[in-house]
PDB file of C-alpha atoms in Angstrom:
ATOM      1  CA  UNK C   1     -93.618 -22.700 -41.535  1.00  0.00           C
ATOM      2  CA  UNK C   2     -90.348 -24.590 -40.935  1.00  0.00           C
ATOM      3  CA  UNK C   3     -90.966 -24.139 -37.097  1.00  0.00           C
ATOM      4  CA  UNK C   4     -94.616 -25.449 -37.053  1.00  0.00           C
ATOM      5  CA  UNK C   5     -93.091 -28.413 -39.015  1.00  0.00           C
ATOM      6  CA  UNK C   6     -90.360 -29.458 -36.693  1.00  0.00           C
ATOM      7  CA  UNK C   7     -93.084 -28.815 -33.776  1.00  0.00           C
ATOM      8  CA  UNK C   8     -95.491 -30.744 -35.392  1.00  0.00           C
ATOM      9  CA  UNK C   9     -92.580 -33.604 -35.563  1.00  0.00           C
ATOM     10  CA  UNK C  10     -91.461 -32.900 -31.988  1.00  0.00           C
ATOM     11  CA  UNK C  11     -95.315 -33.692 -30.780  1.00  0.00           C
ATOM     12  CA  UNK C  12     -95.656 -37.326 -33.034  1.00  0.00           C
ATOM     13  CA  UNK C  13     -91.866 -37.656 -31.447  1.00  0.00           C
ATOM     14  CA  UNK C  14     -93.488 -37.756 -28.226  1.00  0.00           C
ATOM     15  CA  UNK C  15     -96.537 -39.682 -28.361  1.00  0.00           C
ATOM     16  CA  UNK C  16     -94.688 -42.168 -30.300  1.00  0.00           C
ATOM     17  CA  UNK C  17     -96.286 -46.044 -29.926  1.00  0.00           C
ATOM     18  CA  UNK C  18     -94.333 -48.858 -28.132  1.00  0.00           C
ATOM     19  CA  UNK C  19     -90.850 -48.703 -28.247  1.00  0.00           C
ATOM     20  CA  UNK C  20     -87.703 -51.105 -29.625  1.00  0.00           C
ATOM     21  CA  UNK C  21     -84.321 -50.717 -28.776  1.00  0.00           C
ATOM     22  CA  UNK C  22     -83.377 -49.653 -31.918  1.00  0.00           C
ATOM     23  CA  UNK C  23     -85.987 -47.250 -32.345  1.00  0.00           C
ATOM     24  CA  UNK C  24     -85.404 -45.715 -28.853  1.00  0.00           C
ATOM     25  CA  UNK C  25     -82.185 -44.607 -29.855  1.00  0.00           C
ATOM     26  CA  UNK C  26     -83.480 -43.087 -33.513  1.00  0.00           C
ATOM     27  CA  UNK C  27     -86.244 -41.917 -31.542  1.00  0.00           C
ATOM     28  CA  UNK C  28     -83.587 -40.364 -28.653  1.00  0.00           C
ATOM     29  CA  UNK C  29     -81.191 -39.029 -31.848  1.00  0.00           C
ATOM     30  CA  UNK C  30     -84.086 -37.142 -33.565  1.00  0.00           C
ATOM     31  CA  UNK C  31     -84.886 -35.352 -30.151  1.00  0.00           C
ATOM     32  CA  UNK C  32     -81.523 -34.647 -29.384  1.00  0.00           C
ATOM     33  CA  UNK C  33     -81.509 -32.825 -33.130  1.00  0.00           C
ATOM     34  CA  UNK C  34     -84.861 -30.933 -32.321  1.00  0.00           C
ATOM     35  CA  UNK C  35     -83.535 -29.808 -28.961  1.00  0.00           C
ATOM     36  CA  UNK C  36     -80.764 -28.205 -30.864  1.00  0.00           C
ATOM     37  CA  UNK C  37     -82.977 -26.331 -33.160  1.00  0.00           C
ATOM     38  CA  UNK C  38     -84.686 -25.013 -30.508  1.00  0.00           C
ATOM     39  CA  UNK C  39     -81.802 -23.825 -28.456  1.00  0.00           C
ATOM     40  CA  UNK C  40     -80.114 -20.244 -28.882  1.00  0.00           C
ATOM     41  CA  UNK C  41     -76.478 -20.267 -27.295  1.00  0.00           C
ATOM     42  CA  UNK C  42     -74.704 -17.037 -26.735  1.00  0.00           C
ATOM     43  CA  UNK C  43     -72.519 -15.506 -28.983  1.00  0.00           C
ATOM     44  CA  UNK C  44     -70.455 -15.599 -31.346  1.00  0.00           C
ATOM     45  CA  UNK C  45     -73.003 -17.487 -33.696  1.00  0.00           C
ATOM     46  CA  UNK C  46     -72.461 -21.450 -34.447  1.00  0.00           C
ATOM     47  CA  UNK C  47     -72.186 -22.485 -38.157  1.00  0.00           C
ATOM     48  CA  UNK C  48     -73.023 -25.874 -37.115  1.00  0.00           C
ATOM     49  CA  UNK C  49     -74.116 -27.469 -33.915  1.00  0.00           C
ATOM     50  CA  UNK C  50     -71.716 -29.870 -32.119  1.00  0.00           C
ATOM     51  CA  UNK C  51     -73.012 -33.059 -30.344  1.00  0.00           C
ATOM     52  CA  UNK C  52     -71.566 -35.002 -28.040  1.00  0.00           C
ATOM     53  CA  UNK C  53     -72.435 -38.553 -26.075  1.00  0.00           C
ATOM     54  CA  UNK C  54     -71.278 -39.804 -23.286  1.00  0.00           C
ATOM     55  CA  UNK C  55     -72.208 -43.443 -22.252  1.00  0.00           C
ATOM     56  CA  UNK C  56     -74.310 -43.580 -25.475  1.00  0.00           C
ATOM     57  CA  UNK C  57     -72.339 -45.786 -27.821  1.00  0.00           C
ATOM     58  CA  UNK C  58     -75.583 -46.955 -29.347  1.00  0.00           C
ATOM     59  CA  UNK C  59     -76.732 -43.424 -30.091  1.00  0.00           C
ATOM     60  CA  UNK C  60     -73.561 -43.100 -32.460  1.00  0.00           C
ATOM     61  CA  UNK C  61     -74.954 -45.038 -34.527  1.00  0.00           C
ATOM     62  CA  UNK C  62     -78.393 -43.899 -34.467  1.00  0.00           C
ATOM     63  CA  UNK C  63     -76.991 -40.169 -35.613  1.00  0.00           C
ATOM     64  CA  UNK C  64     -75.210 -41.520 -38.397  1.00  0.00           C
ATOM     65  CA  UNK C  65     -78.549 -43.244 -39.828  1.00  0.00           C
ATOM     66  CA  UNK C  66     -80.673 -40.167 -38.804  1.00  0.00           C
ATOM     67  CA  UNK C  67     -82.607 -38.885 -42.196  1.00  0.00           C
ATOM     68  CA  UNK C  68     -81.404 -35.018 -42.336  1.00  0.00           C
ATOM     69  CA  UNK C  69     -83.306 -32.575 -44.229  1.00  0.00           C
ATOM     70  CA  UNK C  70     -81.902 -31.693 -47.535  1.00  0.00           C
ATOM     71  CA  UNK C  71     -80.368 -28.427 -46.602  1.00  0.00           C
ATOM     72  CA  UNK C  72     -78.275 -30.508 -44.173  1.00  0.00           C
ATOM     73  CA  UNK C  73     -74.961 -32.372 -45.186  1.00  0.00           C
ATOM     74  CA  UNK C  74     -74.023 -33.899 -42.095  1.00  0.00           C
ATOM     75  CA  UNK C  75     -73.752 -33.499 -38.212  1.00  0.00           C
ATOM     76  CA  UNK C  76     -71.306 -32.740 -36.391  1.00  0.00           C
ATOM     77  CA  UNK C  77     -71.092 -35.790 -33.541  1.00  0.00           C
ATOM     78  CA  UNK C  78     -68.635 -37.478 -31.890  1.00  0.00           C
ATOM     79  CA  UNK C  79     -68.234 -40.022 -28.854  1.00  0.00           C
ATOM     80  CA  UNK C  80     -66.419 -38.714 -25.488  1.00  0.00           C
ATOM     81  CA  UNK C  81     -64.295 -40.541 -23.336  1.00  0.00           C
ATOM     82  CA  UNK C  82     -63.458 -37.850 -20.870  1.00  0.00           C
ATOM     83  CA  UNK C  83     -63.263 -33.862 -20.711  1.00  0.00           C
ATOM     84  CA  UNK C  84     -60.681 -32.960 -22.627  1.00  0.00           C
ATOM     85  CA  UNK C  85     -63.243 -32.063 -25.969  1.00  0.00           C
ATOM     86  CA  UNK C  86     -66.158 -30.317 -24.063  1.00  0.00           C
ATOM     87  CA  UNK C  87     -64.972 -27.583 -25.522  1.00  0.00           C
ATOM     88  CA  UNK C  88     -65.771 -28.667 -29.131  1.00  0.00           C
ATOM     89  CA  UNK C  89     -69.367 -29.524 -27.628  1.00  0.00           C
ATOM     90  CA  UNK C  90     -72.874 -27.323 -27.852  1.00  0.00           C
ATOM     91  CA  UNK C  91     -75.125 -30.645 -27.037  1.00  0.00           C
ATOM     92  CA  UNK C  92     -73.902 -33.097 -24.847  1.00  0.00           C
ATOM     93  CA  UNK C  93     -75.891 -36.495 -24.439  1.00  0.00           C
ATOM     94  CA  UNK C  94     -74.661 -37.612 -20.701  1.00  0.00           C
ATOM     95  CA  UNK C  95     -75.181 -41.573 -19.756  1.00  0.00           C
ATOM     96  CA  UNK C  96     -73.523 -41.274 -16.463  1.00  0.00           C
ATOM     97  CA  UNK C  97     -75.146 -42.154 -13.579  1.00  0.00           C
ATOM     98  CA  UNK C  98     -72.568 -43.118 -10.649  1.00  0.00           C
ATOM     99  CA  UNK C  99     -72.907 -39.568  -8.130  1.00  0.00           C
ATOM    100  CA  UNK C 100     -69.283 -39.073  -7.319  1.00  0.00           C
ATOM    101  CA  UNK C 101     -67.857 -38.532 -11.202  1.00  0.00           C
ATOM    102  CA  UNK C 102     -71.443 -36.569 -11.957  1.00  0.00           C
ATOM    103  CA  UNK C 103     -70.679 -34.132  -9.071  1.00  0.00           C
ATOM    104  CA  UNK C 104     -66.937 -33.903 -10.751  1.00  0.00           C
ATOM    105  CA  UNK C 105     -68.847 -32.822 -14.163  1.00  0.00           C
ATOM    106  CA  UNK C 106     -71.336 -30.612 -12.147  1.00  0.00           C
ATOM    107  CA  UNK C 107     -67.959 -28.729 -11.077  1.00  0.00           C
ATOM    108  CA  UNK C 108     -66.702 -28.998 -14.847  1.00  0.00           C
ATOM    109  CA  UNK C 109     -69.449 -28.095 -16.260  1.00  0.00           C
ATOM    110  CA  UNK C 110     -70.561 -25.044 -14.047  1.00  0.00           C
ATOM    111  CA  UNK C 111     -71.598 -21.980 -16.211  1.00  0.00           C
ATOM    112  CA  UNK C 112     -70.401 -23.434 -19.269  1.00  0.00           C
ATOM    113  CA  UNK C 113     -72.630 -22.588 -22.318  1.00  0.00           C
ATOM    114  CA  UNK C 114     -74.034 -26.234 -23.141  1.00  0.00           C
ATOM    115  CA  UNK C 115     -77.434 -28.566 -23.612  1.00  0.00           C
ATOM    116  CA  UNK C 116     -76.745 -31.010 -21.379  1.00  0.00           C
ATOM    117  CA  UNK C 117     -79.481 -33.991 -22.051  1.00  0.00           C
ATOM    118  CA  UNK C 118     -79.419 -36.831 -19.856  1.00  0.00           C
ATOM    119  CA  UNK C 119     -82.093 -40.035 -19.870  1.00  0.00           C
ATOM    120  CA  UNK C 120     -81.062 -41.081 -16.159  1.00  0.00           C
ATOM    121  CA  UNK C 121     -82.716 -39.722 -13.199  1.00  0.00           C
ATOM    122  CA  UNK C 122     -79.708 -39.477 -10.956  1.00  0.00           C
ATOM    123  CA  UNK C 123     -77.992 -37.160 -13.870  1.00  0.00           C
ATOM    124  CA  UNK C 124     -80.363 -35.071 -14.568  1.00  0.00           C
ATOM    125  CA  UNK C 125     -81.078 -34.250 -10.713  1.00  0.00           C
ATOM    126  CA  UNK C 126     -77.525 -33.458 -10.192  1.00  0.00           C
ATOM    127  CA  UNK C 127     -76.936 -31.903 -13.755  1.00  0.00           C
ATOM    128  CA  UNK C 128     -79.186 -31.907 -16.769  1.00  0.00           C
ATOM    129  CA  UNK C 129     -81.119 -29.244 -18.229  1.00  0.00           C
ATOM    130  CA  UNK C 130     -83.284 -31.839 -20.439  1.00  0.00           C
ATOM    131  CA  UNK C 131     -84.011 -35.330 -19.519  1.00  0.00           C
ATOM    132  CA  UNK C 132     -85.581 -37.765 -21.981  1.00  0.00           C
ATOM    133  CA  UNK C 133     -88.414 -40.074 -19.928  1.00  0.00           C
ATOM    134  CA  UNK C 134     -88.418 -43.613 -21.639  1.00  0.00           C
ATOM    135  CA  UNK C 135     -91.681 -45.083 -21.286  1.00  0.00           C
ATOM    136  CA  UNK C 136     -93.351 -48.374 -23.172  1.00  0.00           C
ATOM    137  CA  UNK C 137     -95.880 -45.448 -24.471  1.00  0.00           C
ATOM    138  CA  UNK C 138     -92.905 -43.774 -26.421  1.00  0.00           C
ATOM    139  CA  UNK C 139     -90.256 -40.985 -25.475  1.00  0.00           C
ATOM    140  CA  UNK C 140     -91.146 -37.423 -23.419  1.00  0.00           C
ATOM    141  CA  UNK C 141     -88.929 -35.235 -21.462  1.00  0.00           C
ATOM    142  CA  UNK C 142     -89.043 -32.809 -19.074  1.00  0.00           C
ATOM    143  CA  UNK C 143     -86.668 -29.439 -18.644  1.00  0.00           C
ATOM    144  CA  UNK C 144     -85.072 -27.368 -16.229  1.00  0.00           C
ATOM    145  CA  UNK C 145     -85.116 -23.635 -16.554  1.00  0.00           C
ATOM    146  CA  UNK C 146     -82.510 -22.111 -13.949  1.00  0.00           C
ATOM    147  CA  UNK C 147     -79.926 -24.854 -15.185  1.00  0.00           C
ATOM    148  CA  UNK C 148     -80.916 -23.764 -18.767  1.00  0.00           C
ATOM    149  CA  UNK C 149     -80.014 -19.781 -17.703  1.00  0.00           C
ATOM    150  CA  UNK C 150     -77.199 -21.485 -15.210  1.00  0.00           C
ATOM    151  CA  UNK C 151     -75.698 -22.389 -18.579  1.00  0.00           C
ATOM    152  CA  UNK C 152     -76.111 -19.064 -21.020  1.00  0.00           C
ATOM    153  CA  UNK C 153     -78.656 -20.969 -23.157  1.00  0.00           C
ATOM    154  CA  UNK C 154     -81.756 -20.144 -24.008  1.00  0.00           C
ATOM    155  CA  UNK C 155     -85.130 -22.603 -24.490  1.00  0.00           C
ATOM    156  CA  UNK C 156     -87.415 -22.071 -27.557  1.00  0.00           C
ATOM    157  CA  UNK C 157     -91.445 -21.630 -26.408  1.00  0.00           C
ATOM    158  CA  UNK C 158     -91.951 -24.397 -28.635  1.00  0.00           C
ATOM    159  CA  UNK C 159     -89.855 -27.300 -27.137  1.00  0.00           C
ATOM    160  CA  UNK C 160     -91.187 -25.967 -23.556  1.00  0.00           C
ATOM    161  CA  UNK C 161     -94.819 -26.408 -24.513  1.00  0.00           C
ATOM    162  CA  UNK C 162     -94.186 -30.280 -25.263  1.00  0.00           C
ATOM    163  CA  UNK C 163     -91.893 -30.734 -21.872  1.00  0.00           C
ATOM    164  CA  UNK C 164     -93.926 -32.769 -19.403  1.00  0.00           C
ATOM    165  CA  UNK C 165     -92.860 -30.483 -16.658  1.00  0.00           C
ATOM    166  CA  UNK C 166     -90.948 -27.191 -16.686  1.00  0.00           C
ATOM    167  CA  UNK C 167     -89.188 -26.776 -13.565  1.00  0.00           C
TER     168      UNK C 167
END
């Protein structure tokens, strides 16, 4: 019942009227959170899911206003400035977009066991396994399997019946 819920959610999510900038990034937070709950990572087992952003100062703020169900206390998220705390990431929210540093995180990132979302074309070519598509109609996203296996994660049937395209 929970599932069919959170699908239901995902759906309005995505067919979402006209956008604001402040609502993009609530809207970009809440799918970043549903992404997670649809993701299995390999083991051992996560007590809580770890997000990360990078480039997405804005979206800090949007997960800290994000309304959490009542079983949940708080997320884990914090802002990156460089490598050193992928390791303490499950989800990580990539705004890069210049080629040469994204094909240094393609080689840092290589089989590592992470959701790596991206809303920039160039990134998510070279890297992402999710991209979130900005339009003035509202927020979708498409999703790439083999980077999904590439990194030990698995993709719910649910969150790959809303993608746009499944490649």
């Amino acid at each position: 019942m929970v599932r069919r819920i959170l699908l239901a959610l995902l759906c309005w999510l995505s067919i979402a009227g006209p956008l604001q900038a402040a609502d993009e990034y609530s809207l970009k937070a809440t799918f970043l959170y549903r992404f997670a709950q649809f993701t299995e990572w390999p083991p051992p087992p996560r007590a809580q899911v770890r997000f990360c952003l990078l480039g997405h100062p804005a979206l800090l703020q949007a997960f800290a206003e994000l309304k959490l169900p009542p079983d949940v206390k708080a997320l884990d998220v914090k802002e990156l400035s460089g490598k050193q705390a992928l390791s303490q990431c499950d989800v990580l929210m990539l705004g890069l977009s210049d080629r040469q540093t994204l094909t240094q995180w393609q080689r840092d990132l290589a089989g590592t066991p992470l959701l790596i979302v991206t809303d920039n074309n160039e990134a998510y070519r070279q890297l992402g396994v999710i991209q979130l598509i900005t339009s003035p109609d509202g927020i979708s996203f498409q999703v790439n399997l083999q980077r999904a296996a590439a990194h030990q994660i698995k993709l719910g049937a649910q969150l790959l019946k809303l993608a746009r395209q499944v490649d």
